[in-house]
Short mmCIF file of C-alpha atoms and ligand atoms in Angstrom, two decimals:
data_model
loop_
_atom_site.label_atom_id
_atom_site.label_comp_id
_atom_site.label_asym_id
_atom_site.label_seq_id
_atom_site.Cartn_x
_atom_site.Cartn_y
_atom_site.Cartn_z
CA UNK Q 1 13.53 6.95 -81.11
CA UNK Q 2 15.92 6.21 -83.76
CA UNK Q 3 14.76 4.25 -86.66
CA UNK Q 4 17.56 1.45 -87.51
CA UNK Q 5 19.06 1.52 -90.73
CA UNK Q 6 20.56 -1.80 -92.32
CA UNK Q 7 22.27 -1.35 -95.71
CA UNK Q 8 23.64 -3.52 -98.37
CA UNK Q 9 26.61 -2.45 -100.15
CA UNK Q 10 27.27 -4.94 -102.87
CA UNK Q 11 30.59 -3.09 -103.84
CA UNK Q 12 32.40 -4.04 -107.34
CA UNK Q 13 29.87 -7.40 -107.40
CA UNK Q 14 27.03 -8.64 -109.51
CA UNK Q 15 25.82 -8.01 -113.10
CA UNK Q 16 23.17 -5.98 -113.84
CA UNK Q 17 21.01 -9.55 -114.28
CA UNK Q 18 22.65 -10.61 -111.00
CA UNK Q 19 21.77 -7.26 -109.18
CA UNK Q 20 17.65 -7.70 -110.33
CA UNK Q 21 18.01 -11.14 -109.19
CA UNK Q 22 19.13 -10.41 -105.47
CA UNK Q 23 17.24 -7.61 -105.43
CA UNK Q 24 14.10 -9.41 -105.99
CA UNK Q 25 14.91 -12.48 -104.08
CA UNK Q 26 15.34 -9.92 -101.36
CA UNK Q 27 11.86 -8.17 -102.01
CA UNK Q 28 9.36 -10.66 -100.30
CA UNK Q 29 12.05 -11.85 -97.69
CA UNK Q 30 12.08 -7.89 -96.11
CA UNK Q 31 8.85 -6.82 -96.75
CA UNK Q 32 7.45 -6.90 -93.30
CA UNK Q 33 10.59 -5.10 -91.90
CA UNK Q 34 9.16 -1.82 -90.82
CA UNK Q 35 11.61 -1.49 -87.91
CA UNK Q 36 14.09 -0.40 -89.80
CA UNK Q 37 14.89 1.52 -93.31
CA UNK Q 38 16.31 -1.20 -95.44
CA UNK Q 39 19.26 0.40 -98.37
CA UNK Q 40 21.12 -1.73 -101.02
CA UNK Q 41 24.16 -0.01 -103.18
CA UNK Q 42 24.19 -1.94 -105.99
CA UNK Q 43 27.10 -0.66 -108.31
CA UNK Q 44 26.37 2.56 -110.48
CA UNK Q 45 24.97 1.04 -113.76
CA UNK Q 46 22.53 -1.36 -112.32
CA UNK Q 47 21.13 1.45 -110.06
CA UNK Q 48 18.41 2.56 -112.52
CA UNK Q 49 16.99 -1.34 -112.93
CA UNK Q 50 17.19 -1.98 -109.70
CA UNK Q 51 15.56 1.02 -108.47
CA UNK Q 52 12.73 0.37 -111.16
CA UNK Q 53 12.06 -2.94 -110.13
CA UNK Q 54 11.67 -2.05 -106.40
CA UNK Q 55 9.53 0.77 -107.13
CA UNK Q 56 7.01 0.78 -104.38
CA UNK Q 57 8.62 -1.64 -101.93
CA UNK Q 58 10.21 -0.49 -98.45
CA UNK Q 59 13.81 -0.82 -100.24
CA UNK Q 60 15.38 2.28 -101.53
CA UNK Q 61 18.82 2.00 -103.50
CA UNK Q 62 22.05 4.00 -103.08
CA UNK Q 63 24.71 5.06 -105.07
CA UNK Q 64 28.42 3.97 -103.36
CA UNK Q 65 29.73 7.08 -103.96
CA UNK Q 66 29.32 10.13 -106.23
CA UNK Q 67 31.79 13.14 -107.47
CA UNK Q 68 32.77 15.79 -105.71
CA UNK Q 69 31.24 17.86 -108.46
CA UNK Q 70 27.70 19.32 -108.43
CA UNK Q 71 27.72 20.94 -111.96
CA UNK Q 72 28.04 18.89 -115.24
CA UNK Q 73 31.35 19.28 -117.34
CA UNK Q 74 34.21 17.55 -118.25
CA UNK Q 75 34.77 15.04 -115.59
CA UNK Q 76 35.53 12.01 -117.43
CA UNK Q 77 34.35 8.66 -115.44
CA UNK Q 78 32.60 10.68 -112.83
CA UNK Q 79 28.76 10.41 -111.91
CA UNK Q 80 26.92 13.35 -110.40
CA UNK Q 81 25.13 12.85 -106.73
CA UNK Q 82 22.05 14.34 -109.28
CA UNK Q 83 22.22 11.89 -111.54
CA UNK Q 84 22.42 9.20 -109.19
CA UNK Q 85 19.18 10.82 -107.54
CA UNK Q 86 17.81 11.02 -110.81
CA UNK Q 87 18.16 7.34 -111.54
CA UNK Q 88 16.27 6.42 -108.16
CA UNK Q 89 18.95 6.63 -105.36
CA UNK Q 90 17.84 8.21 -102.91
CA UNK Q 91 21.10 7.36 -100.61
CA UNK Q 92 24.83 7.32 -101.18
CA UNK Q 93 27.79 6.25 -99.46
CA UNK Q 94 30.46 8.42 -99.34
CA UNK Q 95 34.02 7.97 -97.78
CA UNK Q 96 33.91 4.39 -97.64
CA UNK Q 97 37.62 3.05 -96.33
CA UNK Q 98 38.21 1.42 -99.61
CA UNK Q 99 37.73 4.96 -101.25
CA UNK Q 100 40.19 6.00 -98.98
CA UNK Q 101 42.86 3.23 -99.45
CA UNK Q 102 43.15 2.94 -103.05
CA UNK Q 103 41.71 5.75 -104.61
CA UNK Q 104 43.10 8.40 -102.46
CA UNK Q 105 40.34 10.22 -100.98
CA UNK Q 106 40.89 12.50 -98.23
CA UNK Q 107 38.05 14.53 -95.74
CA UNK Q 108 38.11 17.25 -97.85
CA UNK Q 109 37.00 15.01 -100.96
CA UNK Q 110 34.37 13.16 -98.30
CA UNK Q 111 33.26 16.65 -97.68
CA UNK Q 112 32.78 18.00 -101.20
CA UNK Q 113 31.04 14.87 -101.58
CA UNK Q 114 28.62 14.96 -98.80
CA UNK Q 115 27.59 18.18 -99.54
CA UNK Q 116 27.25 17.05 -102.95
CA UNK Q 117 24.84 14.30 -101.94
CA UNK Q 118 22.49 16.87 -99.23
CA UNK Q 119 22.54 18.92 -102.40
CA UNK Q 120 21.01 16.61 -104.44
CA UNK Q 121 18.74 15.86 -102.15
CA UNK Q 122 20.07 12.13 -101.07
CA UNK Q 123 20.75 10.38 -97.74
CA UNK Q 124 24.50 10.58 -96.73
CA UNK Q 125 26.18 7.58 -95.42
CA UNK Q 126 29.38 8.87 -94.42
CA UNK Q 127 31.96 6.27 -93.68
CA UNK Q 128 34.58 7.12 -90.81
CA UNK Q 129 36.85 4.27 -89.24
CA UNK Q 130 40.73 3.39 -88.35
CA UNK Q 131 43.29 0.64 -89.29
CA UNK Q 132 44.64 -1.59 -87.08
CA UNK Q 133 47.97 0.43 -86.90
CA UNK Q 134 45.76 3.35 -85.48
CA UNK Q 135 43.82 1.56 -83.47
CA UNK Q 136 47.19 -0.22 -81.86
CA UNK Q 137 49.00 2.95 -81.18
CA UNK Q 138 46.14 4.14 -79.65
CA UNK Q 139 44.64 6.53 -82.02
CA UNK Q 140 41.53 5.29 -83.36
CA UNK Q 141 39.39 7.88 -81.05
CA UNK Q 142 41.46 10.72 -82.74
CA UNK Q 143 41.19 9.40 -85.95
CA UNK Q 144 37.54 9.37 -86.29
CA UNK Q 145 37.13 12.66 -84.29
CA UNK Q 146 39.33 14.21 -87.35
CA UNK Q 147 37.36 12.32 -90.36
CA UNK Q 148 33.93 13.71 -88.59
CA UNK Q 149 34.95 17.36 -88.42
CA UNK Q 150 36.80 16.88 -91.81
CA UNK Q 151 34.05 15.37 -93.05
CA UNK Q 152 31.00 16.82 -91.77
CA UNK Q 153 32.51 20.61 -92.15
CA UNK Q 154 29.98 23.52 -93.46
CA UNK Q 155 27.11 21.58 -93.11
CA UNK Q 156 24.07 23.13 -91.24
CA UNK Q 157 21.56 22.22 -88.70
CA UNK Q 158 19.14 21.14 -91.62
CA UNK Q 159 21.97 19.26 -93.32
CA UNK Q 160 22.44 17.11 -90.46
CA UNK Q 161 19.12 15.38 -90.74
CA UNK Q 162 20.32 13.59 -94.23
CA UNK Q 163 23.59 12.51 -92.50
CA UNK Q 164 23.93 8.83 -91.68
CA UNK Q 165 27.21 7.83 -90.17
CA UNK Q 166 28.91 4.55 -90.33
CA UNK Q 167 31.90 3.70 -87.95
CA UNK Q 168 33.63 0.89 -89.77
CA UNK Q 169 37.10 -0.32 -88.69
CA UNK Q 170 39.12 -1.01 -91.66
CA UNK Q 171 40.57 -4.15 -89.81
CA UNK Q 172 37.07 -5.56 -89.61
CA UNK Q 173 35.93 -4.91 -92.93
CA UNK Q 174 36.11 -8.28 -95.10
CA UNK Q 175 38.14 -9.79 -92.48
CA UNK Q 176 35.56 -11.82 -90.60
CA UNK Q 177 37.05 -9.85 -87.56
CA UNK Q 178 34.14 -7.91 -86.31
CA UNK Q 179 34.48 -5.45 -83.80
CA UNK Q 180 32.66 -7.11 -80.64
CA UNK Q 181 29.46 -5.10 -79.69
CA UNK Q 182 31.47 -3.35 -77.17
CA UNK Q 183 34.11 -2.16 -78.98
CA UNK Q 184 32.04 -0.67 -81.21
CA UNK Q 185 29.57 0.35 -78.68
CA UNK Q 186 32.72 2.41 -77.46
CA UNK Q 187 33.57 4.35 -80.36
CA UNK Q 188 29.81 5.19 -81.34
CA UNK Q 189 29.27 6.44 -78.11
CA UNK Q 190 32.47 8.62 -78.29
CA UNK Q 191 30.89 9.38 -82.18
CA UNK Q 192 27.56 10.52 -80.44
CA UNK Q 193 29.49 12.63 -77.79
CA UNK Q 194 31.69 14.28 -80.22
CA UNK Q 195 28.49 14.91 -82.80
CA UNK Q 196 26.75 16.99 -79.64
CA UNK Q 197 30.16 18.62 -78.68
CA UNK Q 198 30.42 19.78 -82.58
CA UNK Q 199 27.08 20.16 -83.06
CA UNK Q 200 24.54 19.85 -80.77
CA UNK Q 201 22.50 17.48 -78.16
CA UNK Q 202 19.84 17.27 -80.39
CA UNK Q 203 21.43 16.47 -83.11
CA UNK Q 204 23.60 14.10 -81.63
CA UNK Q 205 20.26 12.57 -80.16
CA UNK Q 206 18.86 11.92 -83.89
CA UNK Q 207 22.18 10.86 -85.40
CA UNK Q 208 21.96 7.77 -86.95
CA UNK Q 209 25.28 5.65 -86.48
CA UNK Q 210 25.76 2.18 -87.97
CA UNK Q 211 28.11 -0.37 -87.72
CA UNK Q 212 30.28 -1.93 -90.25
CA UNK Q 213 32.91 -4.78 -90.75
CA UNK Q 214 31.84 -8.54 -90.93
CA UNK Q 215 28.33 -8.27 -90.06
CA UNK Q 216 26.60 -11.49 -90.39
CA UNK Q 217 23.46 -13.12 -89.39
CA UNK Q 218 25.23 -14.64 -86.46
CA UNK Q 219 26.42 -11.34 -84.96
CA UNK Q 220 23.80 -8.94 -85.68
CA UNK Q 221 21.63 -9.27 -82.61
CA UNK Q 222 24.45 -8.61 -80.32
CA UNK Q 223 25.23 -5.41 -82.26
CA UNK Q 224 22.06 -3.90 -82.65
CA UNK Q 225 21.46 -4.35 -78.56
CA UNK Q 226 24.16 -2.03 -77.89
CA UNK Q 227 22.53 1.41 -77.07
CA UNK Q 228 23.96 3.87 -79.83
CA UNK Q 229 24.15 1.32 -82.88
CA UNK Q 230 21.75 2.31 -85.00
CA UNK Q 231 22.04 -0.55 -87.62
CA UNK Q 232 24.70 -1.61 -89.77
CA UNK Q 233 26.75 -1.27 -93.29
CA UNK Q 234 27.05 -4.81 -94.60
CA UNK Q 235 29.30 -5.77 -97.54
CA UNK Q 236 29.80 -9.40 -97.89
CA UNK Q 237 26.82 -10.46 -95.46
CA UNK Q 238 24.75 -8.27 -98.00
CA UNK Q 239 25.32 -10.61 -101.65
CA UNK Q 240 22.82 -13.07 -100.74
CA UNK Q 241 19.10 -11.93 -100.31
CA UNK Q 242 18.98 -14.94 -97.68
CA UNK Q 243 22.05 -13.95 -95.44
CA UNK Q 244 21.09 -9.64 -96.00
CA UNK Q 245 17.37 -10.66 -95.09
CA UNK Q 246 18.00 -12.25 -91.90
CA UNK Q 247 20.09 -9.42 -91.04
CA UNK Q 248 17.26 -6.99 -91.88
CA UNK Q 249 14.79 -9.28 -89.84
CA UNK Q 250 17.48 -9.36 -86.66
CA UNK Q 251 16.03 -10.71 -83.06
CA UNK Q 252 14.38 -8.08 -81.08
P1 PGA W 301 32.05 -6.55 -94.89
O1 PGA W 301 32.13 -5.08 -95.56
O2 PGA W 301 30.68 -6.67 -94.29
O3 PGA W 301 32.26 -7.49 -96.03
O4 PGA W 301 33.13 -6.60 -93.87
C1 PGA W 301 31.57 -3.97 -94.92
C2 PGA W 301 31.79 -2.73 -95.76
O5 PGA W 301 32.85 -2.62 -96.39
O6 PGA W 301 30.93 -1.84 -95.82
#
């Protein structure tokens, strides 16, 4: 049985007052959720405060993304998948579509990156997902069958146990267009298939994969019914400890 994952990433949004706020708010509202590993990624310098303050809850706190470097040095602006672990993440995102858009990150950065974060000893959420223009000329399946293998590349059997996937179409993502369930049933299944192909059945079998692009309160429970969802990446859904709560506490 895979345990769901739903995650909170609160992208370029809240100050670090803000952050505490939600993230207390949230607390009480998600405390009884033991179905399912609850993650917010609150930006990078409220990570330490928020992690503090949910010290012995069921939340844990992720970075939303970390350098490609594993070795300190002159890397102006950059923060180390160490130091994020050493502030209390104990998850980042990496690869996220916006990351990909405008700051020009390519597999090969996603993969120095995820091995980055399994070095440090943090979760991986690896984001993987197409445009609309890929998805209209037909190439979505291809597309995320290349950002898997680029990737996922060099990791080992052992690796694979911190890797979290999430399949997030870009034209869902802050759209309000969500995927229905069985599109994105679809492509997590063809994920799955191509994760045993790659690597293998059992593997593929433990994979977490979770959904992400407009998830809301409203849509959640048809999502998470869908066999190989696994739980969901939630951006806007995720500001409000109300709206992220009842996502956590979906209808089983
Ligand atoms: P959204 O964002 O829920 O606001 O569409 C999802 C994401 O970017 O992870």
């Amino acid at each position: 049985m895979r345990k769901p994952v739903i995650a909170g990433n609160w992208k370029m949004y809240k100050t670090l007052s803000q952050a505490v706020d939600t993230a207390l708010a949230l607390k009480p509202l998600v405390a009884n959720a033991n179905h399912c590993d609850v993650v917010i990624a609150p930006v990078f310098t409220a990570i330490k405060t928020v992690a503090d303050r949910l010290e012995g809850s069921n939340i844990r706190v992720a970075g939303q993304d970390c350098s490609t470097e594993t070795e300190e040095g002159a890397h102006t602006g950059e923060v180390m998948a160490s130091m994020l672990r050493d502030v209390g993440a104990r998850h980042v995102i990496v690869g996220h579509s916006e990351r990909r858009q405008f700051y020009s990150e390519t597999d090969e950065t996603v993969n120095k990156k995820t091995h980055a974060g399994i070095k440090s000893g943090l979760t991986v959420i690896m984001c993987v997902g197409e445009t609309l223009d890929q998805r209209e000329q037909g190439s979505a399946e291809s597309v995320v069958s290349q950002q898997l293998s680029g990737g996922l590349s060099g990791l080992t059997a052992s690796d694979l146990d911190r890797i979290i996937v999430a399949y997030e179409p870009v034209w869902a993502i802050g759209t309000g267009r969500t995927a229905t369930p069985e599109q994105a049933q679809e492509m997590h299944a063809f994920i799955r298939r191509v994760f045993a192909e790659r690597h293998s059945a059992a593997a593929a079998e433990a994979l977490r994969i979770l959904y992400g692009g407009s998830v809301k309160p409203d849509n959640i429970e048809g999502l998470m019914k869908q066999a190989d969802i696994d739980g969901a990446l939630v951006g806007g859904a995720s500001l409000k400890a109300e709206s992220f709560a009842e996502i956590v506490n979906y209808r089983r």
